[in-house]
PDB file of C-alpha atoms in Angstrom:
ATOM      1  CA  MET A   1      20.040   3.645  12.707  1.00 41.00           C
ATOM      2  CA  LYS A   2      16.624   5.454  11.902  1.00 38.00           C
ATOM      3  CA  SER A   3      13.531   3.939  13.117  1.00 38.00           C
ATOM      4  CA  SER A   4      10.912   3.233  10.476  1.00 38.00           C
ATOM      5  CA  SER A   5       8.366   5.022  12.750  1.00 34.00           C
ATOM      6  CA  SER A   6       8.333   8.586  14.022  1.00 33.00           C
ATOM      7  CA  PHE A   7       7.521   9.321  17.754  1.00 30.00           C
ATOM      8  CA  ASN A   8       6.410  12.374  19.395  1.00 34.00           C
ATOM      9  CA  LEU A   9       5.538  13.223  23.071  1.00 33.00           C
ATOM     10  CA  ASP A  10       1.960  14.149  23.748  1.00 37.00           C
ATOM     11  CA  THR A  11       0.789  16.598  26.226  1.00 36.00           C
ATOM     12  CA  THR A  12       0.876  13.889  29.096  1.00 35.00           C
ATOM     13  CA  GLY A  13       4.351  12.842  28.252  1.00 38.00           C
ATOM     14  CA  ARG A  14       3.477   9.452  26.697  1.00 36.00           C
ATOM     15  CA  GLU A  15       4.852   8.480  23.263  1.00 34.00           C
ATOM     16  CA  THR A  16       2.414   8.380  20.382  1.00 31.00           C
ATOM     17  CA  ILE A  17       3.380   6.669  17.166  1.00 31.00           C
ATOM     18  CA  LEU A  18       2.717   8.785  14.009  1.00 29.00           C
ATOM     19  CA  SER A  19       0.706   6.942  11.538  1.00 32.00           C
ATOM     20  CA  ARG A  20       3.104   7.475   8.598  1.00 35.00           C
ATOM     21  CA  ARG A  21       6.001   5.232   8.229  1.00 38.00           C
ATOM     22  CA  LYS A  22       9.018   6.251   6.075  1.00 33.00           C
ATOM     23  CA  GLY A  23       9.017   4.202   2.811  1.00 41.00           C
ATOM     24  CA  SER A  24       5.275   3.651   2.846  1.00 44.00           C
ATOM     25  CA  ARG A  25       3.989   3.398  -0.647  1.00 45.00           C
ATOM     26  CA  GLU A  26       1.157   5.851   0.052  1.00 44.00           C
ATOM     27  CA  ALA A  27       3.563   8.493   1.410  1.00 47.00           C
ATOM     28  CA  GLU A  28       5.950   8.091  -1.621  1.00 55.00           C
ATOM     29  CA  GLN A  29       3.413   8.454  -4.389  1.00 65.00           C
ATOM     30  CA  PRO A  30       2.176  11.854  -5.636  1.00 70.00           C
ATOM     31  CA  PRO A  31      -1.457  11.931  -6.583  1.00 79.00           C
ATOM     32  CA  VAL A  32      -2.417  10.983 -10.127  1.00 86.00           C
ATOM     33  CA  GLY A  33      -2.781  14.340 -11.847  1.00 90.00           C
ATOM     34  CA  VAL A  34      -6.244  14.037 -13.311  1.00 93.00           C
ATOM     35  CA  ALA A  35      -6.839  17.974 -12.744  1.00 93.00           C
ATOM     36  CA  ARG A  36      -4.768  18.640 -15.917  1.00 94.00           C
ATOM     37  CA  LEU A  37      -7.543  16.975 -17.940  1.00 96.00           C
ATOM     38  CA  LYS A  38      -9.729  19.942 -17.164  1.00 94.00           C
ATOM     39  CA  ALA A  39      -7.474  22.492 -19.127  1.00 95.00           C
ATOM     40  CA  LYS A  40      -8.859  24.105 -22.206  1.00 95.00           C
ATOM     41  CA  ARG A  41      -6.251  22.517 -24.495  1.00 96.00           C
ATOM     42  CA  PHE A  42      -8.310  19.369 -24.273  1.00 97.00           C
ATOM     43  CA  ASN A  43     -11.332  21.203 -26.063  1.00 96.00           C
ATOM     44  CA  GLY A  44     -11.754  19.674 -29.333  1.00 96.00           C
ATOM     45  CA  TYR A  45      -9.413  16.648 -28.399  1.00 97.00           C
ATOM     46  CA  LEU A  46     -11.361  14.099 -30.463  1.00 95.00           C
ATOM     47  CA  GLY A  47     -10.602  16.069 -33.721  1.00 95.00           C
ATOM     48  CA  TYR A  48      -6.883  16.578 -33.051  1.00 97.00           C
ATOM     49  CA  ALA A  49      -4.612  14.579 -35.358  1.00 97.00           C
ATOM     50  CA  ILE A  50      -3.210  11.271 -34.172  1.00 97.00           C
ATOM     51  CA  PRO A  51      -0.808  11.121 -32.566  1.00 97.00           C
ATOM     52  CA  HIS A  52      -0.863  14.366 -30.737  1.00 97.00           C
ATOM     53  CA  GLU A  53       1.195  15.655 -27.709  1.00 97.00           C
ATOM     54  CA  LEU A  54      -2.032  15.287 -25.408  1.00 98.00           C
ATOM     55  CA  ASP A  55      -2.143  11.634 -26.217  1.00 98.00           C
ATOM     56  CA  SER A  56       1.342  11.528 -24.426  1.00 97.00           C
ATOM     57  CA  GLU A  57       0.127  13.458 -21.584  1.00 97.00           C
ATOM     58  CA  VAL A  58      -2.779  11.036 -21.078  1.00 98.00           C
ATOM     59  CA  ASP A  59      -0.544   8.014 -21.540  1.00 97.00           C
ATOM     60  CA  ALA A  60       1.677   9.317 -18.755  1.00 96.00           C
ATOM     61  CA  LEU A  61      -1.517   9.845 -16.500  1.00 97.00           C
ATOM     62  CA  ILE A  62      -2.739   6.317 -17.368  1.00 98.00           C
ATOM     63  CA  GLN A  63       0.604   4.894 -16.359  1.00 97.00           C
ATOM     64  CA  ALA A  64       0.694   6.748 -13.008  1.00 96.00           C
ATOM     65  CA  TYR A  65      -2.769   5.467 -12.305  1.00 97.00           C
ATOM     66  CA  ARG A  66      -1.692   2.029 -13.105  1.00 97.00           C
ATOM     67  CA  ASP A  67       1.382   2.332 -10.822  1.00 95.00           C
ATOM     68  CA  HIS A  68      -0.591   3.648  -7.863  1.00 94.00           C
ATOM     69  CA  SER A  69      -2.105   1.661  -4.992  1.00 94.00           C
ATOM     70  CA  ALA A  70      -5.860   0.729  -5.038  1.00 95.00           C
ATOM     71  CA  SER A  71      -6.528   3.745  -2.794  1.00 94.00           C
ATOM     72  CA  GLY A  72      -4.466   6.109  -4.952  1.00 94.00           C
ATOM     73  CA  ARG A  73      -6.381   4.861  -8.018  1.00 96.00           C
ATOM     74  CA  GLN A  74      -9.815   5.584  -6.263  1.00 95.00           C
ATOM     75  CA  ARG A  75      -8.647   9.019  -5.235  1.00 94.00           C
ATOM     76  CA  ALA A  76      -7.773   9.751  -8.932  1.00 96.00           C
ATOM     77  CA  ILE A  77     -11.259   8.624  -9.971  1.00 96.00           C
ATOM     78  CA  ASP A  78     -12.895  10.769  -7.141  1.00 95.00           C
ATOM     79  CA  ASP A  79     -11.009  13.814  -8.445  1.00 94.00           C
ATOM     80  CA  LEU A  80     -12.541  13.542 -11.819  1.00 96.00           C
ATOM     81  CA  ASN A  81     -15.359  15.858 -12.950  1.00 95.00           C
ATOM     82  CA  ALA A  82     -17.486  15.500 -16.079  1.00 94.00           C
ATOM     83  CA  ARG A  83     -15.026  17.471 -18.099  1.00 95.00           C
ATOM     84  CA  SER A  84     -11.912  15.474 -17.276  1.00 96.00           C
ATOM     85  CA  ALA A  85     -13.915  12.233 -17.523  1.00 96.00           C
ATOM     86  CA  SER A  86     -15.000  13.188 -21.042  1.00 95.00           C
ATOM     87  CA  ALA A  87     -11.189  13.762 -21.956  1.00 97.00           C
ATOM     88  CA  LEU A  88     -10.513  10.248 -20.870  1.00 97.00           C
ATOM     89  CA  SER A  89     -13.416   8.996 -22.815  1.00 96.00           C
ATOM     90  CA  VAL A  90     -12.151  10.687 -25.885  1.00 96.00           C
ATOM     91  CA  TYR A  91      -8.615   9.243 -25.308  1.00 98.00           C
ATOM     92  CA  GLY A  92     -10.261   5.807 -25.249  1.00 97.00           C
ATOM     93  CA  GLN A  93     -11.515   6.352 -28.749  1.00 96.00           C
ATOM     94  CA  ARG A  94      -8.319   7.754 -29.961  1.00 98.00           C
ATOM     95  CA  MET A  95      -6.435   4.730 -28.676  1.00 98.00           C
ATOM     96  CA  ALA A  96      -8.774   2.356 -30.504  1.00 98.00           C
ATOM     97  CA  SER A  97      -7.585   4.003 -33.743  1.00 98.00           C
ATOM     98  CA  THR A  98      -3.939   3.989 -32.467  1.00 98.00           C
ATOM     99  CA  ALA A  99      -4.221   0.221 -31.752  1.00 98.00           C
ATOM    100  CA  VAL A 100      -5.274  -0.611 -35.338  1.00 98.00           C
ATOM    101  CA  ARG A 101      -2.472   1.692 -36.689  1.00 98.00           C
ATOM    102  CA  SER A 102       0.089   0.037 -34.554  1.00 98.00           C
ATOM    103  CA  GLY A 103      -1.394  -3.486 -34.511  1.00 98.00           C
ATOM    104  CA  SER A 104      -0.794  -3.588 -30.609  1.00 98.00           C
ATOM    105  CA  ILE A 105      -3.301  -4.275 -27.833  1.00 98.00           C
ATOM    106  CA  GLU A 106      -1.397  -1.866 -25.287  1.00 98.00           C
ATOM    107  CA  PRO A 107      -3.215   1.217 -26.582  1.00 98.00           C
ATOM    108  CA  LEU A 108      -6.522  -0.602 -26.125  1.00 98.00           C
ATOM    109  CA  VAL A 109      -5.511  -1.553 -22.637  1.00 98.00           C
ATOM    110  CA  ARG A 110      -4.758   2.079 -21.800  1.00 98.00           C
ATOM    111  CA  GLY A 111      -7.943   3.247 -23.546  1.00 98.00           C
ATOM    112  CA  LEU A 112     -10.136   0.678 -21.687  1.00 98.00           C
ATOM    113  CA  ILE A 113      -8.525   1.932 -18.351  1.00 98.00           C
ATOM    114  CA  ALA A 114      -9.358   5.598 -19.268  1.00 98.00           C
ATOM    115  CA  VAL A 115     -13.054   4.570 -20.198  1.00 97.00           C
ATOM    116  CA  GLY A 116     -13.409   2.709 -16.993  1.00 97.00           C
ATOM    117  CA  MET A 117     -12.063   5.557 -14.959  1.00 97.00           C
ATOM    118  CA  ALA A 118     -14.486   7.965 -16.660  1.00 96.00           C
ATOM    119  CA  GLU A 119     -17.582   5.673 -16.279  1.00 94.00           C
ATOM    120  CA  GLU A 120     -19.216   7.077 -13.167  1.00 86.00           C
ATOM    121  CA  ARG A 121     -18.016  10.800 -13.732  1.00 93.00           C
ATOM    122  CA  LEU A 122     -19.788  11.503 -17.173  1.00 92.00           C
ATOM    123  CA  ASP A 123     -22.887  13.570 -17.283  1.00 87.00           C
ATOM    124  CA  ASP A 124     -24.367  10.936 -19.659  1.00 87.00           C
ATOM    125  CA  ALA A 125     -22.894   7.235 -19.112  1.00 76.00           C
ATOM    126  CA  ARG A 126     -23.994   6.586 -22.864  1.00 83.00           C
ATOM    127  CA  GLU A 127     -21.105   8.683 -23.972  1.00 85.00           C
ATOM    128  CA  ASN A 128     -18.872   5.601 -23.295  1.00 92.00           C
ATOM    129  CA  LEU A 129     -20.939   3.435 -25.547  1.00 92.00           C
ATOM    130  CA  TYR A 130     -19.542   4.917 -28.662  1.00 90.00           C
ATOM    131  CA  LEU A 131     -16.066   4.497 -27.338  1.00 93.00           C
ATOM    132  CA  LEU A 132     -16.630   0.923 -26.302  1.00 97.00           C
ATOM    133  CA  VAL A 133     -17.915   0.125 -29.692  1.00 97.00           C
ATOM    134  CA  ALA A 134     -14.657   1.463 -31.179  1.00 97.00           C
ATOM    135  CA  ILE A 135     -12.499  -0.406 -28.770  1.00 98.00           C
ATOM    136  CA  ASN A 136     -14.469  -3.576 -29.403  1.00 98.00           C
ATOM    137  CA  ASP A 137     -14.111  -3.327 -33.273  1.00 98.00           C
ATOM    138  CA  SER A 138     -10.517  -2.479 -32.894  1.00 98.00           C
ATOM    139  CA  ALA A 139      -9.865  -5.521 -30.669  1.00 98.00           C
ATOM    140  CA  THR A 140     -11.361  -7.688 -33.374  1.00 97.00           C
ATOM    141  CA  LEU A 141      -9.240  -6.159 -36.087  1.00 97.00           C
ATOM    142  CA  ILE A 142      -6.086  -6.797 -34.162  1.00 97.00           C
ATOM    143  CA  GLY A 143      -6.992 -10.299 -33.088  1.00 97.00           C
ATOM    144  CA  THR A 144      -8.208  -9.997 -29.675  1.00 98.00           C
ATOM    145  CA  SER A 145     -11.493  -9.367 -27.939  1.00 97.00           C
ATOM    146  CA  ILE A 146     -12.976  -6.800 -25.550  1.00 97.00           C
ATOM    147  CA  GLN A 147     -13.484  -9.693 -22.945  1.00 97.00           C
ATOM    148  CA  SER A 148      -9.834 -10.458 -22.833  1.00 98.00           C
ATOM    149  CA  LEU A 149      -9.147  -6.682 -22.506  1.00 98.00           C
ATOM    150  CA  ILE A 150     -11.549  -6.463 -19.604  1.00 98.00           C
ATOM    151  CA  SER A 151      -9.638  -9.288 -17.967  1.00 98.00           C
ATOM    152  CA  LYS A 152      -6.405  -7.465 -18.239  1.00 97.00           C
ATOM    153  CA  VAL A 153      -7.752  -4.307 -16.505  1.00 98.00           C
ATOM    154  CA  SER A 154      -9.913  -6.015 -14.004  1.00 97.00           C
ATOM    155  CA  GLY A 155      -7.615  -5.288 -11.167  1.00 96.00           C
ATOM    156  CA  LEU A 156      -7.213  -1.684 -11.914  1.00 97.00           C
ATOM    157  CA  LEU A 157     -10.931  -0.453 -12.034  1.00 97.00           C
ATOM    158  CA  PRO A 158     -13.761  -0.253  -9.498  1.00 95.00           C
ATOM    159  CA  PRO A 159     -16.331  -2.787  -9.380  1.00 96.00           C
ATOM    160  CA  ARG A 160     -19.141  -0.647 -10.946  1.00 94.00           C
ATOM    161  CA  ALA A 161     -16.996   0.345 -13.927  1.00 95.00           C
ATOM    162  CA  LEU A 162     -16.015  -3.356 -14.489  1.00 97.00           C
ATOM    163  CA  GLU A 163     -19.631  -4.274 -14.292  1.00 96.00           C
ATOM    164  CA  LYS A 164     -20.661  -1.612 -17.031  1.00 95.00           C
ATOM    165  CA  LEU A 165     -17.773  -3.001 -19.154  1.00 97.00           C
ATOM    166  CA  ARG A 166     -18.996  -6.452 -18.722  1.00 97.00           C
ATOM    167  CA  GLU A 167     -22.609  -5.418 -19.545  1.00 96.00           C
ATOM    168  CA  PHE A 168     -21.243  -4.007 -22.841  1.00 96.00           C
ATOM    169  CA  ASP A 169     -19.514  -7.256 -23.627  1.00 97.00           C
ATOM    170  CA  GLN A 170     -22.717  -9.124 -23.099  1.00 97.00           C
ATOM    171  CA  ARG A 171     -24.708  -7.119 -25.612  1.00 95.00           C
ATOM    172  CA  GLN A 172     -25.841  -8.837 -28.887  1.00 94.00           C
ATOM    173  CA  GLU A 173     -23.142  -8.298 -31.623  1.00 91.00           C
ATOM    174  CA  GLN A 174     -25.476  -5.965 -33.625  1.00 91.00           C
ATOM    175  CA  ASP A 175     -25.687  -3.757 -30.484  1.00 92.00           C
ATOM    176  CA  LYS A 176     -21.916  -3.582 -30.460  1.00 94.00           C
ATOM    177  CA  SER A 177     -21.406  -2.734 -34.095  1.00 94.00           C
ATOM    178  CA  LEU A 178     -20.090   0.317 -35.605  1.00 96.00           C
ATOM    179  CA  GLU A 179     -23.222   0.810 -37.647  1.00 93.00           C
ATOM    180  CA  GLY A 180     -25.357   0.414 -34.559  1.00 88.00           C
ATOM    181  CA  MET A 181     -23.733   3.401 -32.912  1.00 90.00           C
ATOM    182  CA  GLY A 182     -23.247   5.509 -36.121  1.00 91.00           C
ATOM    183  CA  LEU A 183     -19.356   5.156 -36.199  1.00 95.00           C
ATOM    184  CA  ARG A 184     -17.324   4.329 -39.170  1.00 97.00           C
ATOM    185  CA  ARG A 185     -13.864   3.320 -40.064  1.00 98.00           C
ATOM    186  CA  PHE A 186     -11.809   5.664 -42.246  1.00 97.00           C
ATOM    187  CA  GLY A 187      -8.457   5.323 -43.991  1.00 97.00           C
ATOM    188  CA  SER A 188      -5.961   2.541 -43.534  1.00 96.00           C
ATOM    189  CA  GLY A 189      -2.454   2.140 -42.024  1.00 96.00           C
ATOM    190  CA  GLN A 190      -1.361   5.172 -40.219  1.00 96.00           C
ATOM    191  CA  ASN A 191      -4.288   7.077 -41.446  1.00 97.00           C
ATOM    192  CA  PHE A 192      -6.755   4.751 -39.944  1.00 98.00           C
ATOM    193  CA  LEU A 193      -9.468   6.443 -37.836  1.00 97.00           C
ATOM    194  CA  TYR A 194     -12.768   5.895 -36.043  1.00 97.00           C
ATOM    195  CA  SER A 195     -15.239   8.659 -36.636  1.00 94.00           C
TER     196      SER A 195
END
């Protein structure tokens, strides 16, 4: 039978236990592939038709992030730069439109995770305000609230990101409105879009 720990003899002949155990969750999980968000194919992502193959790519990345341990999630956030964080933020706005189209909160949950991941890596944190306004409006249209969504993602985001999301939720309604941020709703059904 194999031991769950590996042993090596050190130079004095004593056994030392290697820190990695077989079956360890950390050892089994590959890193969340946030580096792919830096690719040029994400240039102009906000303007691409919804749905788009890049949405599926970011969906998979968000799912990998959700499935990871807390330390793996933090490593993914640490690996973000301003460019990849911006792609996550754009995804958040796209998911607000997708949620209205589908009448489902799941795209909003994924979008809010993406926005939370991006929070500390953006060149200008105000970039996320536009997206949060769209997510807030979308949540209202499909019968939920941003407060409820924040509760759903609270175990997946770092404390500073959660603090920023909660600060947004505490704003006056006029400060969370589409008009206040210069956003508008366009179309209906499968053509609905925030822009």
